[in-house]
C-alpha cells in the first residue's frame, strides 16, 4: 500500500475507532467520552512521535526508518485529533464563548491546553516542504515546540481530565513513559 494512504488509513481508522467506542458506550457519557478520547489520542500520538528516534536507535530496521521518515504526516494527524478535541470542548462545554474558559475555576489549566494547541497549530501549518525551505534552520527550532506542548498537555490532562486522568494506573504509566522519553531525548541529545 502507498505510504501516504497507509497513514491516512491509520489516522482515519483511529478516529472511527473512537467514534465507534463512544457509540457503544453509555449514551449519557458519550460526549464526554468523545472529548476525552480525542484529547487522549492526541497526547498519546505526540508521545509516540517523540519516541520514534529512540526506537530507531534501539531497533535498527527498515520499519523504524519508515517511522522516522513519516513523522511529519503523523504530526498532522496528532493536530487533527487535538483539533477535534478543541472543537468538541468549545461546542459542548463552552458554547463557543472563550470568556467561559477564563471564568472557569480551571482556567489556568485550560489556557495551558490552549497554548499547547497554538504550538501544535504552528507546527502543523509549517509541516510542508515550502515552509521547510523558507524557514531553513528555524524550521527545526519550531519543531522543538513539541516538547513544551507535551509538558503543557500533561499538566492539562492531569488537572482537568474526567475519564482517563481519573485512572491512577493510566496516569502513572503515561507520566513514566512520557517523562522517560523526554529525558532520554535530552540526555542522548538526539538531533533528529
Ligand atoms: C483550547 C484548548 C483546549 C481546551 C479549552 C481544552 C479543554 C479541555 C477540557 C474542558 C477537558 C476536560 C474534559 C475531559 O476530560 O474530556 C480536557 C481534557 C483533556 N484534554 Fe483538553 N483542551 C484543550 C486543548 C487540548 C490539547 C491541545 C490536547 C492534546 C493535544 C488536550 C488533551 C486533553 C486530554 C488528554 C484531556 C483529558 C482526557 C481525560 O482523561 O478525560 N487538550 N480538555
mmCIF file of N, CA, C and O and ligand atoms in Angstrom, residues 31-43 46 78 81-83 85-86 89-90 93-94 101 104 109-118 120 153 156-158 160-166, ligand 1:
data_model
loop_
_atom_site.group_PDB
_atom_site.id
_atom_site.type_symbol
_atom_site.label_atom_id
_atom_site.label_comp_id
_atom_site.label_asym_id
_atom_site.label_seq_id
_atom_site.Cartn_x
_atom_site.Cartn_y
_atom_site.Cartn_z
ATOM 1 N N UNK A 31 -20.681 12.236 24.890
ATOM 2 C CA UNK A 31 -19.956 13.464 24.513
ATOM 3 C C UNK A 31 -18.645 13.557 25.294
ATOM 4 O O UNK A 31 -17.588 13.832 24.726
ATOM 5 N N UNK A 32 -18.743 13.289 26.605
ATOM 6 C CA UNK A 32 -17.529 13.360 27.426
ATOM 7 C C UNK A 32 -16.492 12.357 26.918
ATOM 8 O O UNK A 32 -15.294 12.659 26.857
ATOM 9 N N UNK A 33 -16.973 11.173 26.523
ATOM 10 C CA UNK A 33 -16.044 10.160 26.014
ATOM 11 C C UNK A 33 -15.349 10.656 24.740
ATOM 12 O O UNK A 33 -14.140 10.495 24.576
ATOM 13 N N UNK A 34 -16.115 11.281 23.855
ATOM 14 C CA UNK A 34 -15.511 11.782 22.608
ATOM 15 C C UNK A 34 -14.486 12.877 22.914
ATOM 16 O O UNK A 34 -13.385 12.880 22.364
ATOM 17 N N UNK A 35 -14.875 13.807 23.798
ATOM 18 C CA UNK A 35 -13.946 14.909 24.138
ATOM 19 C C UNK A 35 -12.652 14.320 24.710
ATOM 20 O O UNK A 35 -11.547 14.629 24.266
ATOM 21 N N UNK A 36 -12.818 13.438 25.701
ATOM 22 C CA UNK A 36 -11.643 12.855 26.350
ATOM 23 C C UNK A 36 -10.866 11.971 25.391
ATOM 24 O O UNK A 36 -9.632 12.006 25.369
ATOM 25 N N UNK A 37 -11.592 11.171 24.619
ATOM 26 C CA UNK A 37 -10.949 10.217 23.713
ATOM 27 C C UNK A 37 -10.039 10.909 22.711
ATOM 28 O O UNK A 37 -8.887 10.500 22.527
ATOM 29 N N UNK A 38 -10.537 11.994 22.098
ATOM 30 C CA UNK A 38 -9.695 12.671 21.093
ATOM 31 C C UNK A 38 -8.526 13.415 21.756
ATOM 32 O O UNK A 38 -7.424 13.446 21.213
ATOM 33 N N UNK A 39 -8.757 13.994 22.934
ATOM 34 C CA UNK A 39 -7.657 14.669 23.642
ATOM 35 C C UNK A 39 -6.573 13.651 23.998
ATOM 36 O O UNK A 39 -5.384 13.891 23.799
ATOM 37 N N UNK A 40 -7.028 12.496 24.510
ATOM 38 C CA UNK A 40 -6.078 11.461 24.947
ATOM 39 C C UNK A 40 -5.319 10.893 23.748
ATOM 40 O O UNK A 40 -4.114 10.683 23.808
ATOM 41 N N UNK A 41 -6.034 10.681 22.648
ATOM 42 C CA UNK A 41 -5.385 10.147 21.440
ATOM 43 C C UNK A 41 -4.316 11.130 20.932
ATOM 44 O O UNK A 41 -3.218 10.727 20.532
ATOM 45 N N UNK A 42 -4.641 12.433 20.984
ATOM 46 C CA UNK A 42 -3.669 13.447 20.540
ATOM 47 C C UNK A 42 -2.415 13.364 21.408
ATOM 48 O O UNK A 42 -1.284 13.354 20.901
ATOM 49 N N UNK A 43 -2.623 13.261 22.731
ATOM 50 C CA UNK A 43 -1.476 13.199 23.644
ATOM 51 C C UNK A 43 -0.638 11.933 23.391
ATOM 52 O O UNK A 43 0.591 12.003 23.267
ATOM 53 N N UNK A 46 1.418 12.195 20.216
ATOM 54 C CA UNK A 46 2.579 13.100 20.332
ATOM 55 C C UNK A 46 3.732 12.404 21.057
ATOM 56 O O UNK A 46 4.897 12.513 20.657
ATOM 57 N N UNK A 78 -1.861 14.089 14.674
ATOM 58 C CA UNK A 78 -1.950 14.475 16.097
ATOM 59 C C UNK A 78 -2.694 15.799 16.193
ATOM 60 O O UNK A 78 -3.534 15.997 17.074
ATOM 61 N N UNK A 81 -6.407 15.266 15.688
ATOM 62 C CA UNK A 81 -7.066 14.724 16.897
ATOM 63 C C UNK A 81 -7.270 15.864 17.923
ATOM 64 O O UNK A 81 -8.325 15.962 18.543
ATOM 65 N N UNK A 82 -6.224 16.693 18.089
ATOM 66 C CA UNK A 82 -6.326 17.797 19.054
ATOM 67 C C UNK A 82 -7.400 18.786 18.601
ATOM 68 O O UNK A 82 -8.173 19.300 19.419
ATOM 69 N N UNK A 83 -7.462 19.023 17.283
ATOM 70 C CA UNK A 83 -8.452 19.967 16.745
ATOM 71 C C UNK A 83 -9.872 19.462 17.032
ATOM 72 O O UNK A 83 -10.743 20.233 17.455
ATOM 73 N N UNK A 85 -10.769 17.521 19.474
ATOM 74 C CA UNK A 85 -10.969 17.693 20.930
ATOM 75 C C UNK A 85 -11.376 19.147 21.230
ATOM 76 O O UNK A 85 -12.351 19.393 21.933
ATOM 77 N N UNK A 86 -10.635 20.092 20.655
ATOM 78 C CA UNK A 86 -10.888 21.507 20.946
ATOM 79 C C UNK A 86 -12.260 21.930 20.403
ATOM 80 O O UNK A 86 -13.026 22.629 21.078
ATOM 81 N N UNK A 89 -14.876 20.524 22.728
ATOM 82 C CA UNK A 89 -14.875 21.247 24.007
ATOM 83 C C UNK A 89 -15.586 22.593 23.842
ATOM 84 O O UNK A 89 -16.466 22.953 24.632
ATOM 85 N N UNK A 90 -15.200 23.329 22.785
ATOM 86 C CA UNK A 90 -15.809 24.657 22.576
ATOM 87 C C UNK A 90 -17.310 24.536 22.329
ATOM 88 O O UNK A 90 -18.098 25.334 22.812
ATOM 89 N N UNK A 93 -18.941 22.319 25.833
ATOM 90 C CA UNK A 93 -18.682 22.783 27.198
ATOM 91 C C UNK A 93 -18.767 24.305 27.329
ATOM 92 O O UNK A 93 -19.150 24.813 28.361
ATOM 93 N N UNK A 94 -18.341 25.022 26.284
ATOM 94 C CA UNK A 94 -18.237 26.477 26.438
ATOM 95 C C UNK A 94 -19.106 27.269 25.465
ATOM 96 O O UNK A 94 -19.002 28.502 25.423
ATOM 97 N N UNK A 101 -14.081 30.173 29.354
ATOM 98 C CA UNK A 101 -12.837 29.477 29.713
ATOM 99 C C UNK A 101 -12.131 30.257 30.820
ATOM 100 O O UNK A 101 -11.669 29.708 31.812
ATOM 101 N N UNK A 104 -13.780 29.901 34.151
ATOM 102 C CA UNK A 104 -13.778 28.545 34.708
ATOM 103 C C UNK A 104 -12.770 28.447 35.861
ATOM 104 O O UNK A 104 -11.700 29.037 35.788
ATOM 105 N N UNK A 109 -5.388 25.813 33.708
ATOM 106 C CA UNK A 109 -5.069 24.544 33.033
ATOM 107 C C UNK A 109 -5.688 24.484 31.636
ATOM 108 O O UNK A 109 -5.162 23.826 30.747
ATOM 109 N N UNK A 110 -6.825 25.197 31.476
ATOM 110 C CA UNK A 110 -7.431 25.251 30.138
ATOM 111 C C UNK A 110 -6.564 26.117 29.226
ATOM 112 O O UNK A 110 -6.354 25.807 28.049
ATOM 113 N N UNK A 111 -6.024 27.200 29.790
ATOM 114 C CA UNK A 111 -5.140 28.073 28.992
ATOM 115 C C UNK A 111 -3.867 27.310 28.591
ATOM 116 O O UNK A 111 -3.348 27.484 27.490
ATOM 117 N N UNK A 112 -3.425 26.429 29.474
ATOM 118 C CA UNK A 112 -2.246 25.602 29.121
ATOM 119 C C UNK A 112 -2.583 24.743 27.902
ATOM 120 O O UNK A 112 -1.777 24.592 26.981
ATOM 121 N N UNK A 113 -3.793 24.183 27.891
ATOM 122 C CA UNK A 113 -4.242 23.390 26.735
ATOM 123 C C UNK A 113 -4.278 24.253 25.487
ATOM 124 O O UNK A 113 -3.846 23.840 24.405
ATOM 125 N N UNK A 114 -4.782 25.497 25.655
ATOM 126 C CA UNK A 114 -4.896 26.404 24.502
ATOM 127 C C UNK A 114 -3.507 26.773 23.977
ATOM 128 O O UNK A 114 -3.281 26.827 22.752
ATOM 129 N N UNK A 115 -2.566 27.009 24.902
ATOM 130 C CA UNK A 115 -1.195 27.368 24.478
ATOM 131 C C UNK A 115 -0.580 26.198 23.706
ATOM 132 O O UNK A 115 0.055 26.381 22.648
ATOM 133 N N UNK A 116 -0.796 24.975 24.229
ATOM 134 C CA UNK A 116 -0.257 23.789 23.549
ATOM 135 C C UNK A 116 -0.907 23.664 22.163
ATOM 136 O O UNK A 116 -0.234 23.334 21.181
ATOM 137 N N UNK A 117 -2.196 23.963 22.108
ATOM 138 C CA UNK A 117 -2.900 23.842 20.827
ATOM 139 C C UNK A 117 -2.317 24.815 19.794
ATOM 140 O O UNK A 117 -2.122 24.469 18.625
ATOM 141 N N UNK A 118 -2.016 26.037 20.241
ATOM 142 C CA UNK A 118 -1.412 27.021 19.322
ATOM 143 C C UNK A 118 -0.060 26.528 18.809
ATOM 144 O O UNK A 118 0.275 26.681 17.625
ATOM 145 N N UNK A 120 0.882 23.391 18.494
ATOM 146 C CA UNK A 120 0.651 22.305 17.530
ATOM 147 C C UNK A 120 0.178 22.873 16.194
ATOM 148 O O UNK A 120 0.548 22.388 15.129
ATOM 149 N N UNK A 153 0.430 19.792 27.948
ATOM 150 C CA UNK A 153 -0.740 18.905 27.840
ATOM 151 C C UNK A 153 -0.766 17.893 28.983
ATOM 152 O O UNK A 153 -1.838 17.542 29.480
ATOM 153 N N UNK A 156 -2.293 19.752 31.783
ATOM 154 C CA UNK A 156 -3.702 19.962 31.426
ATOM 155 C C UNK A 156 -4.497 18.662 31.636
ATOM 156 O O UNK A 156 -5.566 18.656 32.251
ATOM 157 N N UNK A 157 -3.954 17.556 31.154
ATOM 158 C CA UNK A 157 -4.599 16.233 31.249
ATOM 159 C C UNK A 157 -4.849 15.857 32.709
ATOM 160 O O UNK A 157 -5.965 15.498 33.104
ATOM 161 N N UNK A 158 -3.803 15.991 33.538
ATOM 162 C CA UNK A 158 -3.944 15.567 34.940
ATOM 163 C C UNK A 158 -4.889 16.496 35.705
ATOM 164 O O UNK A 158 -5.682 16.057 36.529
ATOM 165 N N UNK A 160 -7.453 18.545 34.454
ATOM 166 C CA UNK A 160 -8.873 18.678 34.081
ATOM 167 C C UNK A 160 -9.510 17.402 33.542
ATOM 168 O O UNK A 160 -10.720 17.369 33.320
ATOM 169 N N UNK A 161 -8.717 16.363 33.339
ATOM 170 C CA UNK A 161 -9.248 15.133 32.728
ATOM 171 C C UNK A 161 -10.335 14.481 33.564
ATOM 172 O O UNK A 161 -10.241 14.443 34.789
ATOM 173 N N UNK A 162 -11.378 13.979 32.877
ATOM 174 C CA UNK A 162 -12.500 13.387 33.616
ATOM 175 C C UNK A 162 -12.655 11.892 33.348
ATOM 176 O O UNK A 162 -13.476 11.240 33.980
ATOM 177 N N UNK A 163 -11.924 11.349 32.400
ATOM 178 C CA UNK A 163 -12.058 9.906 32.149
ATOM 179 C C UNK A 163 -10.706 9.206 32.363
ATOM 180 O O UNK A 163 -10.488 8.588 33.392
ATOM 181 N N UNK A 164 -9.800 9.348 31.414
ATOM 182 C CA UNK A 164 -8.513 8.634 31.503
ATOM 183 C C UNK A 164 -7.687 9.145 32.693
ATOM 184 O O UNK A 164 -6.999 8.384 33.348
ATOM 185 N N UNK A 165 -7.789 10.447 32.947
ATOM 186 C CA UNK A 165 -6.993 11.032 34.030
ATOM 187 C C UNK A 165 -7.479 10.573 35.402
ATOM 188 O O UNK A 165 -6.790 10.779 36.399
ATOM 189 N N UNK A 166 -8.670 9.975 35.467
ATOM 190 C CA UNK A 166 -9.177 9.504 36.760
ATOM 191 C C UNK A 166 -8.647 8.120 37.100
ATOM 192 O O UNK A 166 -8.894 7.611 38.182
HETATM 193 C C1 LIG B 1 -8.201 25.449 23.631
HETATM 194 C C2 LIG B 1 -7.591 24.346 24.021
HETATM 195 C C3 LIG B 1 -8.181 23.316 24.953
HETATM 196 C C4 LIG B 1 -9.261 23.377 25.802
HETATM 197 C C5 LIG B 1 -10.192 24.538 26.068
HETATM 198 C C6 LIG B 1 -9.380 22.062 26.424
HETATM 199 C C7 LIG B 1 -10.341 21.714 27.350
HETATM 200 C C8 LIG B 1 -10.433 20.502 27.988
HETATM 201 C C9 LIG B 1 -11.430 20.162 28.967
HETATM 202 C C10 LIG B 1 -12.591 21.063 29.392
HETATM 203 C C11 LIG B 1 -11.169 18.925 29.398
HETATM 204 C C12 LIG B 1 -11.946 18.141 30.474
HETATM 205 C C13 LIG B 1 -12.950 17.239 29.864
HETATM 206 C C14 LIG B 1 -12.424 15.891 29.550
HETATM 207 O O1 LIG B 1 -11.775 15.243 30.368
HETATM 208 O O2 LIG B 1 -12.678 15.429 28.457
HETATM 209 C C15 LIG B 1 -9.985 18.460 28.704
HETATM 210 C C16 LIG B 1 -9.382 17.256 28.898
HETATM 211 C C17 LIG B 1 -8.298 16.816 28.186
HETATM 212 N N1 LIG B 1 -7.631 17.499 27.186
HETATM 213 FE FE1 LIG B 1 -8.006 19.341 26.565
HETATM 214 N N2 LIG B 1 -8.384 21.251 25.968
HETATM 215 C C18 LIG B 1 -7.620 21.977 25.066
HETATM 216 C C19 LIG B 1 -6.520 21.539 24.369
HETATM 217 C C20 LIG B 1 -6.017 20.274 24.438
HETATM 218 C C21 LIG B 1 -4.966 19.770 23.602
HETATM 219 C C22 LIG B 1 -4.223 20.572 22.530
HETATM 220 C C23 LIG B 1 -4.779 18.463 23.955
HETATM 221 C C24 LIG B 1 -3.830 17.429 23.412
HETATM 222 C C25 LIG B 1 -3.056 17.581 22.370
HETATM 223 C C26 LIG B 1 -5.685 18.167 25.039
HETATM 224 C C27 LIG B 1 -5.754 16.972 25.694
HETATM 225 C C28 LIG B 1 -6.626 16.677 26.716
HETATM 226 C C29 LIG B 1 -6.617 15.441 27.464
HETATM 227 C C30 LIG B 1 -5.637 14.287 27.266
HETATM 228 C C31 LIG B 1 -7.668 15.527 28.384
HETATM 229 C C32 LIG B 1 -8.042 14.528 29.452
HETATM 230 C C33 LIG B 1 -8.879 13.376 28.955
HETATM 231 C C34 LIG B 1 -9.416 12.615 30.133
HETATM 232 O O3 LIG B 1 -8.634 11.996 30.852
HETATM 233 O O4 LIG B 1 -10.597 12.669 30.370
HETATM 234 N N3 LIG B 1 -6.435 19.286 25.291
HETATM 235 N N4 LIG B 1 -9.562 19.446 27.847
#
